[in-house]
Tab-separated table of C-alpha atoms in Angstrom:
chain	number	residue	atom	x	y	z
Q	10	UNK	CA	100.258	107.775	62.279
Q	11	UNK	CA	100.309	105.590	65.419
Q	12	UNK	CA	99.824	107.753	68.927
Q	13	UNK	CA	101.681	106.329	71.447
Q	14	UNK	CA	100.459	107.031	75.149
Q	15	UNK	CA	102.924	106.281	77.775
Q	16	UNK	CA	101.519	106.332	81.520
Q	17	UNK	CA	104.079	106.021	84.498
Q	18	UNK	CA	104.071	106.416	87.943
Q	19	UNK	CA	104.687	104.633	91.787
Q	20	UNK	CA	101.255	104.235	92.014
Q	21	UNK	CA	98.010	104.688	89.745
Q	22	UNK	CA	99.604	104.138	86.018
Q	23	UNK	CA	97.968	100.773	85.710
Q	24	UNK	CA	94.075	102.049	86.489
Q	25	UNK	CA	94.677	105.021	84.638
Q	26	UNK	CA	95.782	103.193	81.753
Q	27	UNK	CA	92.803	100.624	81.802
Q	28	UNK	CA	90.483	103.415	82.430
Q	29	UNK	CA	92.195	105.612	79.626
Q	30	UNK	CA	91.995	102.449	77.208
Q	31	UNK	CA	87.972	102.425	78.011
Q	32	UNK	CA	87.412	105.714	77.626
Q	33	UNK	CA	89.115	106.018	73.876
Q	34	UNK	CA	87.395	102.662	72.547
Q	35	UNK	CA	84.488	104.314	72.061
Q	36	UNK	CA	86.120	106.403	69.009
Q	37	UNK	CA	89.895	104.993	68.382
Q	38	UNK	CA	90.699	101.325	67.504
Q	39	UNK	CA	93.269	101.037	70.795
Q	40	UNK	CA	95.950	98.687	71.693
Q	41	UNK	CA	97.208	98.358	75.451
Q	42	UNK	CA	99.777	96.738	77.144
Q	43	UNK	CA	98.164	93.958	79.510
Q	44	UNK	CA	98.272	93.347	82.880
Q	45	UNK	CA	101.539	93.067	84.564
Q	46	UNK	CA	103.191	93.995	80.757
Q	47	UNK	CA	105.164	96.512	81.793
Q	48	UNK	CA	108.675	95.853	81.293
Q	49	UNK	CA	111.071	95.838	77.481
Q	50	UNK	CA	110.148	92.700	76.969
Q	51	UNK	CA	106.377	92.564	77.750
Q	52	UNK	CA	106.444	95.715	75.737
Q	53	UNK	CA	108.294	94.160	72.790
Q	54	UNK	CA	106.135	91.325	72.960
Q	55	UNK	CA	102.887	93.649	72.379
Q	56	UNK	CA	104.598	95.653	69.591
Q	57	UNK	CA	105.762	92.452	67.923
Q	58	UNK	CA	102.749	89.861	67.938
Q	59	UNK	CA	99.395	92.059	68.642
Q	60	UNK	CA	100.395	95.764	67.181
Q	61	UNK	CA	98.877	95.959	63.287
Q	62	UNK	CA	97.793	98.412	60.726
Q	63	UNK	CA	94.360	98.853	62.424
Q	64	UNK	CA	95.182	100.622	65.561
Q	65	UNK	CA	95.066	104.297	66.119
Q	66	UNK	CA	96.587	104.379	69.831
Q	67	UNK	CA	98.975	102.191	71.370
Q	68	UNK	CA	98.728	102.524	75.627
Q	69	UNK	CA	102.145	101.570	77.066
Q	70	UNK	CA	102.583	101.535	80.914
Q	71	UNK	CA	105.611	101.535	82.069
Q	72	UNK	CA	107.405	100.301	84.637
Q	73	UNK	CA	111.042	100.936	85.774
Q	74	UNK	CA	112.634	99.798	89.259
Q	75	UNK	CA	115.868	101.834	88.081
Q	76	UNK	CA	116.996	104.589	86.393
Q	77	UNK	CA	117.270	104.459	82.555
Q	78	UNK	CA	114.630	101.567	82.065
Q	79	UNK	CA	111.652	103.916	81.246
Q	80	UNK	CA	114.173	105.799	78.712
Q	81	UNK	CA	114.606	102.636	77.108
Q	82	UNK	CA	110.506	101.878	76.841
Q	83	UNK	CA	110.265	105.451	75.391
Q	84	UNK	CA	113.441	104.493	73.013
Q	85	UNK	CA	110.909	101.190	71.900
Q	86	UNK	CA	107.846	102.864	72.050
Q	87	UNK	CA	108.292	106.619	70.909
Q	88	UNK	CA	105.296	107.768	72.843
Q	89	UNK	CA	103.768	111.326	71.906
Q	90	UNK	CA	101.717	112.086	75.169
Q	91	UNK	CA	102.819	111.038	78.962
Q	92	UNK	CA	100.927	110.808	82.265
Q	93	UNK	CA	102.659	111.018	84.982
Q	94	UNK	CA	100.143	109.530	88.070
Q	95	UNK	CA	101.911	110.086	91.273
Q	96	UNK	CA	105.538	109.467	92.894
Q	97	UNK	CA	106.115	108.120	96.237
Q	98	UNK	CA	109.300	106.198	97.669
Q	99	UNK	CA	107.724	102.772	96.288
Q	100	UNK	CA	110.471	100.590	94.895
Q	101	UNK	CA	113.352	103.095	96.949
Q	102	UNK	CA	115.514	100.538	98.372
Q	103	UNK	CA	116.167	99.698	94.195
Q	104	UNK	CA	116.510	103.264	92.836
Q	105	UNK	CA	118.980	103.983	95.697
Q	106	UNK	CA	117.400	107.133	96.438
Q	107	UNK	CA	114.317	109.248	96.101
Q	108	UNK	CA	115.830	111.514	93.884
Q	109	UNK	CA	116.668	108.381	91.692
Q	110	UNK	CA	113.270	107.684	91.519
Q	111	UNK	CA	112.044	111.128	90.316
Q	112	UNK	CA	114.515	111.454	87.641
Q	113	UNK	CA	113.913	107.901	86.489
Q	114	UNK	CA	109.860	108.633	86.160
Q	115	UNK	CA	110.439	111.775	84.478
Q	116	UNK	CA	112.443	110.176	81.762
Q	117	UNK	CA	108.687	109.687	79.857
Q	118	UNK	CA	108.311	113.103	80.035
Q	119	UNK	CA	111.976	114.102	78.678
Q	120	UNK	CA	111.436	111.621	75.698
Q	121	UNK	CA	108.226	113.309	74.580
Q	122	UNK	CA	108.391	115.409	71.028
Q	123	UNK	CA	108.747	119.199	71.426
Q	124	UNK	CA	105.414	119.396	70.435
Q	125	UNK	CA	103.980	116.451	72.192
Q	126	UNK	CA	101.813	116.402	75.733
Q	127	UNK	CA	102.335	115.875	78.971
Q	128	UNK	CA	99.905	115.166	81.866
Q	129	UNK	CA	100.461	115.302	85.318
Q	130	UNK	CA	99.051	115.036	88.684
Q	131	UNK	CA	99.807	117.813	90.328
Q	132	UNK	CA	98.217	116.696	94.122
Q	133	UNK	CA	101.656	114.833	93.835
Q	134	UNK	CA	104.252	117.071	95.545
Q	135	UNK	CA	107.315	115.425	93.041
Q	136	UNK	CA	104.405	115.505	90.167
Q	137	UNK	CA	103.408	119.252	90.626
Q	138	UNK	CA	107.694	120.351	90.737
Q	139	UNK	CA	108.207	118.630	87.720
Q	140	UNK	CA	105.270	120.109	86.075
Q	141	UNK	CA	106.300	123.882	86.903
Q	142	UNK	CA	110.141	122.451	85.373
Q	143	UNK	CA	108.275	121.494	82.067
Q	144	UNK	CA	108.643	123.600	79.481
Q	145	UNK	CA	106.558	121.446	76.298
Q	146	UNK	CA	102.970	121.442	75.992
Q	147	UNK	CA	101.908	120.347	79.401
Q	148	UNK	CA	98.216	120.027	81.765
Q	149	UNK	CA	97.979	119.290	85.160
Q	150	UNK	CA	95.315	118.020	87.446
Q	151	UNK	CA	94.641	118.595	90.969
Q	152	UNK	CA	92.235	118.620	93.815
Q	153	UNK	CA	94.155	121.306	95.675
Q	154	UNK	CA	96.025	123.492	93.521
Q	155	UNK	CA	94.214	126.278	91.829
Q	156	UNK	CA	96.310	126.935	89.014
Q	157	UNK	CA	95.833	123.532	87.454
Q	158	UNK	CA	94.025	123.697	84.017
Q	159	UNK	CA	91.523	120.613	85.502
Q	160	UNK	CA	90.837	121.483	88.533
Q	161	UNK	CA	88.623	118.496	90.229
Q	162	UNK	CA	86.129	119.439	93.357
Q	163	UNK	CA	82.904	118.040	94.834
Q	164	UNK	CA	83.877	114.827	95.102
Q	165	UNK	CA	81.520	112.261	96.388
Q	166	UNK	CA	81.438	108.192	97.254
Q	167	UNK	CA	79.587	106.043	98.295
Q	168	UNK	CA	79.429	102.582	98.590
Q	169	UNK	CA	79.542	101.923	94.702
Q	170	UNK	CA	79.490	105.319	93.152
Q	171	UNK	CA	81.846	107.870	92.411
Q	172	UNK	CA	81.024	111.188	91.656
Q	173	UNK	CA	82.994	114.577	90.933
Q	174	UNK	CA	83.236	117.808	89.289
Q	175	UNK	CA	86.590	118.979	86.457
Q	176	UNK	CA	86.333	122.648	86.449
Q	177	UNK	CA	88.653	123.395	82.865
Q	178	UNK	CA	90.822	126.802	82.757
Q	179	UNK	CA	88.323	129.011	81.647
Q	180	UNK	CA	85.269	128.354	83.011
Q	181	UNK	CA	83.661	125.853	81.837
Q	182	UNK	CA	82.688	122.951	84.486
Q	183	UNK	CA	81.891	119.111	83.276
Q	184	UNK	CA	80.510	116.590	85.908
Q	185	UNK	CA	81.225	113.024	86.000
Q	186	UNK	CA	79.867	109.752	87.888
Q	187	UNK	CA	81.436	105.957	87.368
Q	188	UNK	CA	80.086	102.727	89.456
Q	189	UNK	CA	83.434	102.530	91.076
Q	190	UNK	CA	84.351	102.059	95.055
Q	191	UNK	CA	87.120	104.958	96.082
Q	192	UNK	CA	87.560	108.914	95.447
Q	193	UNK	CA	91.260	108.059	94.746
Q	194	UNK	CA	89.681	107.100	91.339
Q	195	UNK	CA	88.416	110.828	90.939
Q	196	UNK	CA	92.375	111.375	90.127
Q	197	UNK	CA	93.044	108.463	87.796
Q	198	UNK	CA	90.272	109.196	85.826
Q	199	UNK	CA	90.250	112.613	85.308
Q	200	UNK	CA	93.993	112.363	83.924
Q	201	UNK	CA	92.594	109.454	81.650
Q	202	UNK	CA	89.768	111.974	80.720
Q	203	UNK	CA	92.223	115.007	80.197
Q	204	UNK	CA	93.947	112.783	77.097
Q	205	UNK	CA	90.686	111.829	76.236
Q	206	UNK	CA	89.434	115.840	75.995
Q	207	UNK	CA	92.475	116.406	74.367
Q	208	UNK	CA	91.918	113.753	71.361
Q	209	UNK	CA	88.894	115.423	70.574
Q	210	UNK	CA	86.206	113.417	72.143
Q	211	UNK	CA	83.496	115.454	74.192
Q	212	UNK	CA	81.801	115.483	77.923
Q	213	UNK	CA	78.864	113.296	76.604
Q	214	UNK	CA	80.812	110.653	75.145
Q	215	UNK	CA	83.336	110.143	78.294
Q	216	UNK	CA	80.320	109.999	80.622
Q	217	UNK	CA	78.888	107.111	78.385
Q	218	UNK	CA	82.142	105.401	78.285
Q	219	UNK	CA	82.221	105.684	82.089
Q	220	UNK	CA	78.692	104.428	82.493
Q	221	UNK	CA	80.065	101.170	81.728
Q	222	UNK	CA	83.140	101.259	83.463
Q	223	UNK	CA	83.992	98.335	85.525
Q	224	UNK	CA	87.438	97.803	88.126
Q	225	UNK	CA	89.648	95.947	86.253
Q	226	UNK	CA	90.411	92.210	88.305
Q	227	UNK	CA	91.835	92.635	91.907
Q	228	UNK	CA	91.363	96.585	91.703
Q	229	UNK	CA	88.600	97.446	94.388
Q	230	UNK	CA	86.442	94.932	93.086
Q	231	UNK	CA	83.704	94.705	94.995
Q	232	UNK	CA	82.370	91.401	95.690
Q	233	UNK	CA	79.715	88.862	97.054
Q	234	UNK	CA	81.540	87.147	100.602
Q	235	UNK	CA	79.976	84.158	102.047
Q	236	UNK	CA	77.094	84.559	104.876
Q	237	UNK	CA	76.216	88.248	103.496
Q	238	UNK	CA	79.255	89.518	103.867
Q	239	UNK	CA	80.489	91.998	101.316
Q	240	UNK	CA	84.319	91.737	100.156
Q	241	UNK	CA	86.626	94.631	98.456
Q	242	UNK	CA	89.035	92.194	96.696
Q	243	UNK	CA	92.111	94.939	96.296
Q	244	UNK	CA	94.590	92.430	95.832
Q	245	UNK	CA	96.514	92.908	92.375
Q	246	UNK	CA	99.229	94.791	94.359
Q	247	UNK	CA	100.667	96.764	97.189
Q	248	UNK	CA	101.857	100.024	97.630
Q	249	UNK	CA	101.484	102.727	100.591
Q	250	UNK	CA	98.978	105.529	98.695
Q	251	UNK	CA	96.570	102.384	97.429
Q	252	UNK	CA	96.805	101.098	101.206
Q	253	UNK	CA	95.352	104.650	102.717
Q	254	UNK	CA	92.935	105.255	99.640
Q	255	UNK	CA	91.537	101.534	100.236
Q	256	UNK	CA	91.174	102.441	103.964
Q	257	UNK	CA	89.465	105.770	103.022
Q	258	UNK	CA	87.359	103.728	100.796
Q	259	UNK	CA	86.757	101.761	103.600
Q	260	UNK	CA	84.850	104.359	105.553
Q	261	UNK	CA	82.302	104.797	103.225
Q	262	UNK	CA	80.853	101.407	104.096
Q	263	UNK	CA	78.473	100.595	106.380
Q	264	UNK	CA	78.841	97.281	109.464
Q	265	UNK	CA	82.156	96.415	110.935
Q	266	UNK	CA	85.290	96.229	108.612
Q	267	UNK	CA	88.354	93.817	108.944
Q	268	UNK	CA	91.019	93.765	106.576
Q	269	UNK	CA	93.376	91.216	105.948
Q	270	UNK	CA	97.157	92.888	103.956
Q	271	UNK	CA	101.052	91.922	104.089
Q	272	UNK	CA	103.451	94.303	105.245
Q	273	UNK	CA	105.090	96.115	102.199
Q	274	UNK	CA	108.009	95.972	100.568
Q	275	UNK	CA	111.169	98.092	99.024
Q	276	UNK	CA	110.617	101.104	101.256
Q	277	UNK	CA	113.260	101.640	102.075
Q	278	UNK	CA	114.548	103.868	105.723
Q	279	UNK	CA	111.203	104.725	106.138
Q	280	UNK	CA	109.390	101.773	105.589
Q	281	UNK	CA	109.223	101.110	110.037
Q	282	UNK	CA	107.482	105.029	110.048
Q	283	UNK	CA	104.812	104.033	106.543
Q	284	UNK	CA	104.029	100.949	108.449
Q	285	UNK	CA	103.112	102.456	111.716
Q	286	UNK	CA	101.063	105.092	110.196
Q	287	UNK	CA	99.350	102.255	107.928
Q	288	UNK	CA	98.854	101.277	111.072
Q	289	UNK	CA	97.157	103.846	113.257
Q	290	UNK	CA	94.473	104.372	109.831
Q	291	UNK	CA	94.033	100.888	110.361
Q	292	UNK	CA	92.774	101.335	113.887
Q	293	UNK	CA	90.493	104.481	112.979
Q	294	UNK	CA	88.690	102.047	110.164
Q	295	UNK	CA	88.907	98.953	111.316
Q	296	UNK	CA	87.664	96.001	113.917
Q	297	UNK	CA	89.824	93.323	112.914
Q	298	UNK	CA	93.408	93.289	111.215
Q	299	UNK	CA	94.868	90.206	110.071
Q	300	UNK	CA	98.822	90.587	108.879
Q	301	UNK	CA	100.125	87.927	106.743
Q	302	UNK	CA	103.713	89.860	106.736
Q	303	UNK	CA	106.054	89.324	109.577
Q	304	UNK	CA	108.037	92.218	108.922
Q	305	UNK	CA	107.265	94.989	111.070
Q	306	UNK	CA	104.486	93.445	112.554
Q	307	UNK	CA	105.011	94.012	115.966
Q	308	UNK	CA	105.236	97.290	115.944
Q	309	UNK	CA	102.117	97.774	113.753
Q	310	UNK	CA	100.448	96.009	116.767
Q	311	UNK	CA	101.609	97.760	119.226
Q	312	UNK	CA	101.108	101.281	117.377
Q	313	UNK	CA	97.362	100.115	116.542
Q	314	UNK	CA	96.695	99.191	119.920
Q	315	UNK	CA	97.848	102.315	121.446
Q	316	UNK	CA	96.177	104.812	118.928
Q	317	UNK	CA	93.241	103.113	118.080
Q	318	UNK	CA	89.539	104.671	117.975
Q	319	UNK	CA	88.080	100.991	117.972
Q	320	UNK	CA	88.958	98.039	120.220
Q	321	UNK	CA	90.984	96.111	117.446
Q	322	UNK	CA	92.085	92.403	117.294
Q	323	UNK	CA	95.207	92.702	115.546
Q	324	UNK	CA	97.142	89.534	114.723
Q	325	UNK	CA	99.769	87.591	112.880
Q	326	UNK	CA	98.441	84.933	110.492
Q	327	UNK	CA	99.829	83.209	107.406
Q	328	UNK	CA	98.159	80.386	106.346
Q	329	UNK	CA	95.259	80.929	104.098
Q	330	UNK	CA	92.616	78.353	105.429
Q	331	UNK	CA	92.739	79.357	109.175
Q	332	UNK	CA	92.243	82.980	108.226
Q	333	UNK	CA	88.840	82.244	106.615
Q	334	UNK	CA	88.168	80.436	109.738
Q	335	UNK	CA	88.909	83.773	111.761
Q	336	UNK	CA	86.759	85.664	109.283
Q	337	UNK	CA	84.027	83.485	109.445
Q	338	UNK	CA	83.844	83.627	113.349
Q	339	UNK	CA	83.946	87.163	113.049
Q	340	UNK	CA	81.902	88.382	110.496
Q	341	UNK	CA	78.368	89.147	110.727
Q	342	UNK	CA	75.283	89.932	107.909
Q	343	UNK	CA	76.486	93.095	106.043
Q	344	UNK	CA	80.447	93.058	107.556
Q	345	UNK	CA	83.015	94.011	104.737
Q	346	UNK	CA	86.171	92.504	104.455
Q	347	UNK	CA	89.368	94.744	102.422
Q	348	UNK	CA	91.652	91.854	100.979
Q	349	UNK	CA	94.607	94.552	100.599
Q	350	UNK	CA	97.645	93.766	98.262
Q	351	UNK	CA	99.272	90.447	97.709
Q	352	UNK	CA	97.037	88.029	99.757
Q	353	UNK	CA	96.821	84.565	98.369
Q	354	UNK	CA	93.850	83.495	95.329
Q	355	UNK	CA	92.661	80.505	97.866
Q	356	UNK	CA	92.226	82.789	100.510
Q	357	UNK	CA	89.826	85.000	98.092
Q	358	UNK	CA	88.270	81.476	97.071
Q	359	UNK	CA	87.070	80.554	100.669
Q	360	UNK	CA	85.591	84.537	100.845
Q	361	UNK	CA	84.219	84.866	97.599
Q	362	UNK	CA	80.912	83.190	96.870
């Protein structure tokens, strides 16, 4: 009687799934796959050594850099519902194409029972065509798209609250509000909340679960920096949508902002076009970028300098110690600083009180 969730996606699955594993604690014993455990044998190792008699759910995210690998997750784990968070050309330059990547997300949903679910988020352009292709039990979520059975609206954030509104097909309206930094999270959650609905818990219950609800480690975690600075450690990975909804986040913030981020990787032909528009959002947020990636750099620069609504120092730096030094000598009382993707723990260290 196990219920297997699996969660996929380029970006999002790994929030969603910590969020949906919150949420269903309150009423299921539940089992998810940890941090980083996304592959066969991550998976297998969960299954084998921490799966028993006692749990009601098992979580699985999954994650695939080709085609075929989520089938064989979904082979392994047999999962009953699927969330599908988002699909972008993360990862491209290893699927060999964007079409690659579509088909090889949508292999959760193609493994699901006739009768089982499947979630989607249908502000995702490849998200919302494979949703209308569906033809099993199926919801879909969206901000924009009026059809969707949760449709999400009034979303509001501030520096350390997130509220929002999930209008459900027919009428009836819940409201939500989590102590989390980003409306990006008004997405993740509400697809975590849609299972949630679906399993039979109510409005009252998810908001207490949320109450509580905490970024997991290196997701938007907001932080105490050294001389009253404030820091948004964002660091457990990189891809392009968590770049701009980290920058968005950004805005919401109060003082001067500087963010420190590598250039990204696996993008594939357009990665030199994602980079200068990463770029030009930089400029609109920020006073102070500090690349650690030499890739691309140069034109980031130059695209940041030309378009930029602030006077920004934008520079090169790798080594961990002299960019605290530049922070320090930059920052003032209430400054925030966005560590953004893979930037090195001793780095965070010499920010971090």
């Amino acid at each position: 009687d196990l219920l297997v969730i699996g969660i996929t996606g380029s970006y999002g699955k790994t929030t969603t799934k910590e969020f949906l594993a919150h949420i269903l604690s309150q009423k299921f014993k539940v089992l998810k796959t940890e941090v980083h455990n996304k592959t066969e044998l991550a998976i297998a190792n969960t299954l084998l050594r921490k799966l028993n008699d006692s749990h009601e759910i098992f979580i699985v995210e999954m994650g695939a850099y080709r085609r075929g690998e989520i089938k064989l997750l979904c082979d392994m784990a047999q999962p009953k519902i699927g969330i599908l968070t988002g699909i972008s050309d993360q990862h491209i330059s290893l699927f060999g194409s964007q079409e690659n990547i579509i088909k090889g997300k949508y292999e959760l949903i193609e493994a699901l029972p006739p009768k089982g679910l499947a979630v989607f988020n249908g502000d995702n352009k490849y998200c919302a065509i494979l949703y209308y292709k569906t033809h099993k039990p199926k919801r879909m979520y969206s901000v924009l798209k009026d059809d969707a059975q949760y449709k999400i609206s009034n979303v509001a954030a501030q520096e350390n609250t997130l509220k929002w509104s999930i209008t459900v097909h027919g009428g009836a309206v819940m409201q939500f509000e989590a102590p989390l930094i980003g409306r990006h999270y008004a997405e993740n959650l509400t697809g975590a909340i849609i299972v949630a609905l679906e399993l039979g818990m109510n409005q009252e219950e998810i908001q207490k679960t949320l109450s509580t609800l905490k970024p997991f480690a290196h997701t938007m975690e907001l932080k105490k920096g050294i001389n009253g600075i404030r820091v948004i450690d964002d660091s457990y990975s990189g891809n392009v949508a968590g770049v701009f909804a980290a920058l968005d986040a950004l805005t919401t913030f109060s003082g001067q902002k500087v963010i420190v981020m590598p250039t990204l990787i696996e993008l594939g032909k357009d990665a030199l076009e994602i980079h200068k528009n990463i770029a030009k959002r930089i400029a609109e947020v920020c006073k102070t970028a500090i690349i650690t990636g030499s890739d691309f750099f140069g034109i980031m620069q130059e695209t940041a300098i030309a378009g930029g609504m602030t006077e920004i120092d934008f520079v090169h730096m790798t080594d961990p110690g002299k960019i605290a030094d530049k922070i320090k000598s930059t920052v003032q009382l209430g400054d925030v600083v966005l560590l953004e993707s893979r930037v090195p723990q001793k780095l965070i260290d010499a920010l971090v009180i």
